[in-house]
Short mmCIF file of C-alpha atoms in Angstrom, two decimals:
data_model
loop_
_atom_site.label_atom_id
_atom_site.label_comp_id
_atom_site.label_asym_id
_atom_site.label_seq_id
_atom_site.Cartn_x
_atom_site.Cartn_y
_atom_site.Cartn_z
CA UNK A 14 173.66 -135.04 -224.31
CA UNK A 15 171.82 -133.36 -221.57
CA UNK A 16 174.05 -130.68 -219.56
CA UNK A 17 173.69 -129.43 -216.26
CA UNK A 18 172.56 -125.80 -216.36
CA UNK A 19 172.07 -124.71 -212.71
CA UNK A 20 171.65 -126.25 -209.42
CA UNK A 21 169.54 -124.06 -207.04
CA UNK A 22 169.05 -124.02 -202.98
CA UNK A 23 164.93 -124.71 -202.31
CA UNK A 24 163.08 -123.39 -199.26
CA UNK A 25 162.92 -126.63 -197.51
CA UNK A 26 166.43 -127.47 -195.16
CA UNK A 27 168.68 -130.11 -197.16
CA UNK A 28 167.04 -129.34 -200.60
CA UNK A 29 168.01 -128.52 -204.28
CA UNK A 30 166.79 -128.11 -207.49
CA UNK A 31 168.76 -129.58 -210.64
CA UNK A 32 168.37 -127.94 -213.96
CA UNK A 33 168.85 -129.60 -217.25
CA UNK A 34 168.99 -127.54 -220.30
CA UNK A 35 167.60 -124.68 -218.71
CA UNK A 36 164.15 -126.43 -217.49
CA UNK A 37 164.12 -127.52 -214.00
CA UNK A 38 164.23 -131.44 -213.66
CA UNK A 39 164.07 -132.94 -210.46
CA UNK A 40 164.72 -131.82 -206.70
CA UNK A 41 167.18 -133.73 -204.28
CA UNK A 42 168.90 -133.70 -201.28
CA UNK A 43 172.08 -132.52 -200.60
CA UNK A 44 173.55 -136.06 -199.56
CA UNK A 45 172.75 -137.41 -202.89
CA UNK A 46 173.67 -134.53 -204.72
CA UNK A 47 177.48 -134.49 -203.58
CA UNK A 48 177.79 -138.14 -203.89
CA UNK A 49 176.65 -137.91 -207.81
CA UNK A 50 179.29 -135.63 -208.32
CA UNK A 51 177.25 -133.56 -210.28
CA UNK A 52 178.40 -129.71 -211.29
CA UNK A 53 176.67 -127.08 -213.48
CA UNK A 54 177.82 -127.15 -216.86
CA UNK A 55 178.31 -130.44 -216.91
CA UNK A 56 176.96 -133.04 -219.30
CA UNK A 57 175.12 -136.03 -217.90
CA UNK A 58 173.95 -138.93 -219.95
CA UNK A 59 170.37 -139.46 -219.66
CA UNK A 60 170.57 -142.69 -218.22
CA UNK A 61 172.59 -141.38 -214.99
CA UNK A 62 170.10 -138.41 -214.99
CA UNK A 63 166.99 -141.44 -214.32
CA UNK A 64 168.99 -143.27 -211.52
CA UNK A 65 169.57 -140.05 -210.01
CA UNK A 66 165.81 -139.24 -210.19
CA UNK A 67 165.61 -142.60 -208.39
CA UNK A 68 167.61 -142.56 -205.83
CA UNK A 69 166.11 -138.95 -204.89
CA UNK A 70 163.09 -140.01 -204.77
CA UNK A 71 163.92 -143.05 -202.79
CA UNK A 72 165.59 -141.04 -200.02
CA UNK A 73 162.61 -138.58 -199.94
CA UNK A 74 160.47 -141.12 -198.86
CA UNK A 75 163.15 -142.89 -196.68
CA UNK A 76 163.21 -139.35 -194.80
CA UNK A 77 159.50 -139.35 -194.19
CA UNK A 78 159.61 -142.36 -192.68
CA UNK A 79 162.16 -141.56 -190.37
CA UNK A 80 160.17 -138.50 -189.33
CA UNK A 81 157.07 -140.78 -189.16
CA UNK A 82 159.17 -143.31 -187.17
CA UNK A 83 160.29 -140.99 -184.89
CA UNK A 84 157.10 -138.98 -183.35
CA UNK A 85 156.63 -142.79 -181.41
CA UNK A 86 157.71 -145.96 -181.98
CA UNK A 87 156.81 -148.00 -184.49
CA UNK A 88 156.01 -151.72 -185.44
CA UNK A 89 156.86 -153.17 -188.73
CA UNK A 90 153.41 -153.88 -189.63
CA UNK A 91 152.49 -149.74 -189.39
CA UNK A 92 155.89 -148.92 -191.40
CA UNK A 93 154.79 -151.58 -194.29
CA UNK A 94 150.98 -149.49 -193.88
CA UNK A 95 152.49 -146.20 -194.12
CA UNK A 96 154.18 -147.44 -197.26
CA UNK A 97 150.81 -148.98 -198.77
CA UNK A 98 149.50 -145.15 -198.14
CA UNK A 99 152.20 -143.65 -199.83
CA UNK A 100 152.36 -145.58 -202.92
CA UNK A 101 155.91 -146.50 -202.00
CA UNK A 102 157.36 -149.52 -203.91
CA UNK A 103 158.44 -152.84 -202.39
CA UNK A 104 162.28 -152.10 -203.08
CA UNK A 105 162.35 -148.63 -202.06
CA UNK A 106 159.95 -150.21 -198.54
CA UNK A 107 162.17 -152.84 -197.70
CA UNK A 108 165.53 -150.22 -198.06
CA UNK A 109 163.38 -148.36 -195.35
CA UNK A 110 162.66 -150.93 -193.44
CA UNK A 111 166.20 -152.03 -193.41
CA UNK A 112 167.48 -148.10 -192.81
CA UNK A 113 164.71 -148.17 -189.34
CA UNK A 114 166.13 -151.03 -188.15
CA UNK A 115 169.72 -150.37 -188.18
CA UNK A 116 169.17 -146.49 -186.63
CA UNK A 117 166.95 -149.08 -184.18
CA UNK A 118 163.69 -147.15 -184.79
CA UNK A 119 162.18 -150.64 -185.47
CA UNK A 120 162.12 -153.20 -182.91
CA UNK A 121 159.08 -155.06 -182.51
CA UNK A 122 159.91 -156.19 -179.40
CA UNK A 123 160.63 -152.69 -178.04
CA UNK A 124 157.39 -151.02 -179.76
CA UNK A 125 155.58 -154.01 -178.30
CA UNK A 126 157.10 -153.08 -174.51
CA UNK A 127 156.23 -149.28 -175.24
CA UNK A 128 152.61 -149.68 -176.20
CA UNK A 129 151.73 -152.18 -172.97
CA UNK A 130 153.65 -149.41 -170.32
CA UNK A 131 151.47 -146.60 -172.00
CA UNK A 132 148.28 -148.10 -171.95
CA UNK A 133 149.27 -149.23 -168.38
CA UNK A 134 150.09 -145.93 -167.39
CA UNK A 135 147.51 -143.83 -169.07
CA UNK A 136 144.93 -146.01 -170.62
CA UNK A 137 144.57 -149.27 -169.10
CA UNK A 138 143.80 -152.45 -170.88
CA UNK A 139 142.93 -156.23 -169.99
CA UNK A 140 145.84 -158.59 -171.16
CA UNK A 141 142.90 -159.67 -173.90
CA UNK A 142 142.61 -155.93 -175.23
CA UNK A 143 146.17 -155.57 -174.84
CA UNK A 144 146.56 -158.74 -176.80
CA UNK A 145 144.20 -157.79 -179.75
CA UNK A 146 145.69 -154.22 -180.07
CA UNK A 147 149.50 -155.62 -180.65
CA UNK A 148 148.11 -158.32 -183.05
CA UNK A 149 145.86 -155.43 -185.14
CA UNK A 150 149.54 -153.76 -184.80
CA UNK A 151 151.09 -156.75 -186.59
CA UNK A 152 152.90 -158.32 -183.76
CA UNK A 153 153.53 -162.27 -183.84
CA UNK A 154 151.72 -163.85 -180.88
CA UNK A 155 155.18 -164.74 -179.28
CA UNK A 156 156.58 -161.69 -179.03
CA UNK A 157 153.30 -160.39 -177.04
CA UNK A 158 152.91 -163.27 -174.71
CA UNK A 159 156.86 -162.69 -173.94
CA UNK A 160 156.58 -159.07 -173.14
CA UNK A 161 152.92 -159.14 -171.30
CA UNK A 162 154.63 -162.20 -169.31
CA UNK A 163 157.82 -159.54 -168.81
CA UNK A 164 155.82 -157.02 -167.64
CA UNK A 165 154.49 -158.55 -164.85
CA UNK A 166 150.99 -157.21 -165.34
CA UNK A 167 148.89 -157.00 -162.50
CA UNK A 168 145.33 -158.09 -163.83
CA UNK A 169 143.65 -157.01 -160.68
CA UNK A 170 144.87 -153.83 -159.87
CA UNK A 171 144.45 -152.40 -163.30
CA UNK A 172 140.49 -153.68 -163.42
CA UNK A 173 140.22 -151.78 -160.41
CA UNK A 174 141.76 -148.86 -161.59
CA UNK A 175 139.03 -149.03 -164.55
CA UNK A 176 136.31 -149.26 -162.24
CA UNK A 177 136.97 -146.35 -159.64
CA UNK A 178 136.99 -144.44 -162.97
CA UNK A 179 133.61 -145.75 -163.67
CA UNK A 180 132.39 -145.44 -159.99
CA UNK A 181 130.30 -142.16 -160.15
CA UNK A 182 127.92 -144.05 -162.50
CA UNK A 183 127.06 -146.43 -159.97
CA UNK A 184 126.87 -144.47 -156.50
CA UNK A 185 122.89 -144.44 -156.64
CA UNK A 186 122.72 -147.67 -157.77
CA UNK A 187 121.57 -150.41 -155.44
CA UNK A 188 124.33 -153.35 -154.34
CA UNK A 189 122.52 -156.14 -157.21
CA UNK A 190 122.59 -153.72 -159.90
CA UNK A 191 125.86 -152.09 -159.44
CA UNK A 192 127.44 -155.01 -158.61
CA UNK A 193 126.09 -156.38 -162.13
CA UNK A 194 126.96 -153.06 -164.24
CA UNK A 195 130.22 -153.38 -163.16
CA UNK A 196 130.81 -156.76 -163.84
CA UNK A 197 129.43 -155.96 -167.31
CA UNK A 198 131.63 -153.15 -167.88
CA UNK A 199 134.44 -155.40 -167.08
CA UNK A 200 133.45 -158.44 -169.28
CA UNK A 201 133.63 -155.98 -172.35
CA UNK A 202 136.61 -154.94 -171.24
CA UNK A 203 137.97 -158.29 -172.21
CA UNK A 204 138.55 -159.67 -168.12
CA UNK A 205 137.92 -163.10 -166.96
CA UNK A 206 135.38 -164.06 -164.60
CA UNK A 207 137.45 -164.91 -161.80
CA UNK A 208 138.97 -161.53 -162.13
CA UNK A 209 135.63 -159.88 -162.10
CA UNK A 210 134.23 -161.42 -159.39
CA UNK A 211 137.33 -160.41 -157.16
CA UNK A 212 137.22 -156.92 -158.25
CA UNK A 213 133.71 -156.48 -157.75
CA UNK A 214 133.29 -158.26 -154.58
#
């Protein structure tokens, strides 16, 4: 039967390495490791040595997704991605989905309010582009309409915004053409044309 022959500290914070018969086997975390019980000189059947390689490697990945989770918020649709990129298995991606959601680093309601203030504040959108973002983010149409309608967005004002941004291209411009370059700009920007013909008149 395998035997435990030394359990080391690694470099990396939270980190050991387990030694069976004198070759190194696996790494884990310190979590797992005291709740296997495990101590050096010990023998472990091999079948306990597997689910133990499992379960560490489950909770490496379930800790890099809570560091990915928690530079911004997140929408289930980008955890599920950052799992396809991985190479992370459906069990071991739904434990981490579950794991988000209870420390409530997944909320696609709250990710879905985050992502309209900042591109309000610092990059702003039409409630179309705003619309197509969230739904390339994987949010259900509901959940958008809810929290653009919450928001109170103010369609006008933040076309205007765009445009005195865009204003030094058209200063030597005459009225027609300005008038028509700005009303383009705003069309591709995803704005109706009853809001571009306020803004621009």
């Amino acid at each position: 039967m395998p035997r435990i022959t030394a359990i080391k500290k690694q470099k990396r914070e939270g980190r050991v390495s387990i030694y069976v018969d004198g070759k190194f086997a696996f790494g884990t975390d310190l979590e797992t490791l005291v709740r296997s019980g495990l101590k050096v000189e010990e023998e472990v059947p091999e079948e306990t040595l597997d689910r133990l390689r499992r379960t560490s490697d489950e909770q490496k990945y379930i800790n890099k997704a809570l560091q990915f989770a928690s530079f911004r918020p997140r929408s289930e649709r980008e955890i599920k991605d950052w799992c396809k990129r991985k190479n992370v298995g459906v069990i071991v991606e739904k434990k981490i989905i579950k794991k988000l959601t209870k420390l409530e680093l997944l909320n696609d309601v709250a990710f879905t309010r985050w992502w309209v203030r900042q591109r309000s504040e610092f990059r702003p959108r039409s409630k179309r582009q705003l619309k197509a973002e969230l739904f390339q983010k994987g949010i259900e149409s509901q959940i958008i309409d809810l929290v653009i309608s919450s928001e109170g967005l103010d369609e006008i004002s933040i076309a205007r915004k765009l445009l005195e941004k865009q204003n030094w291209k058209y200063r030597n411009l005459e009225e027609k053409e300005r008038r028509q370059k700005q009303s383009e700009y705003l069309a591709r920007k995803g704005y109706d044309w009853d809001t571009i013909k306020e803004v621009v008149d």
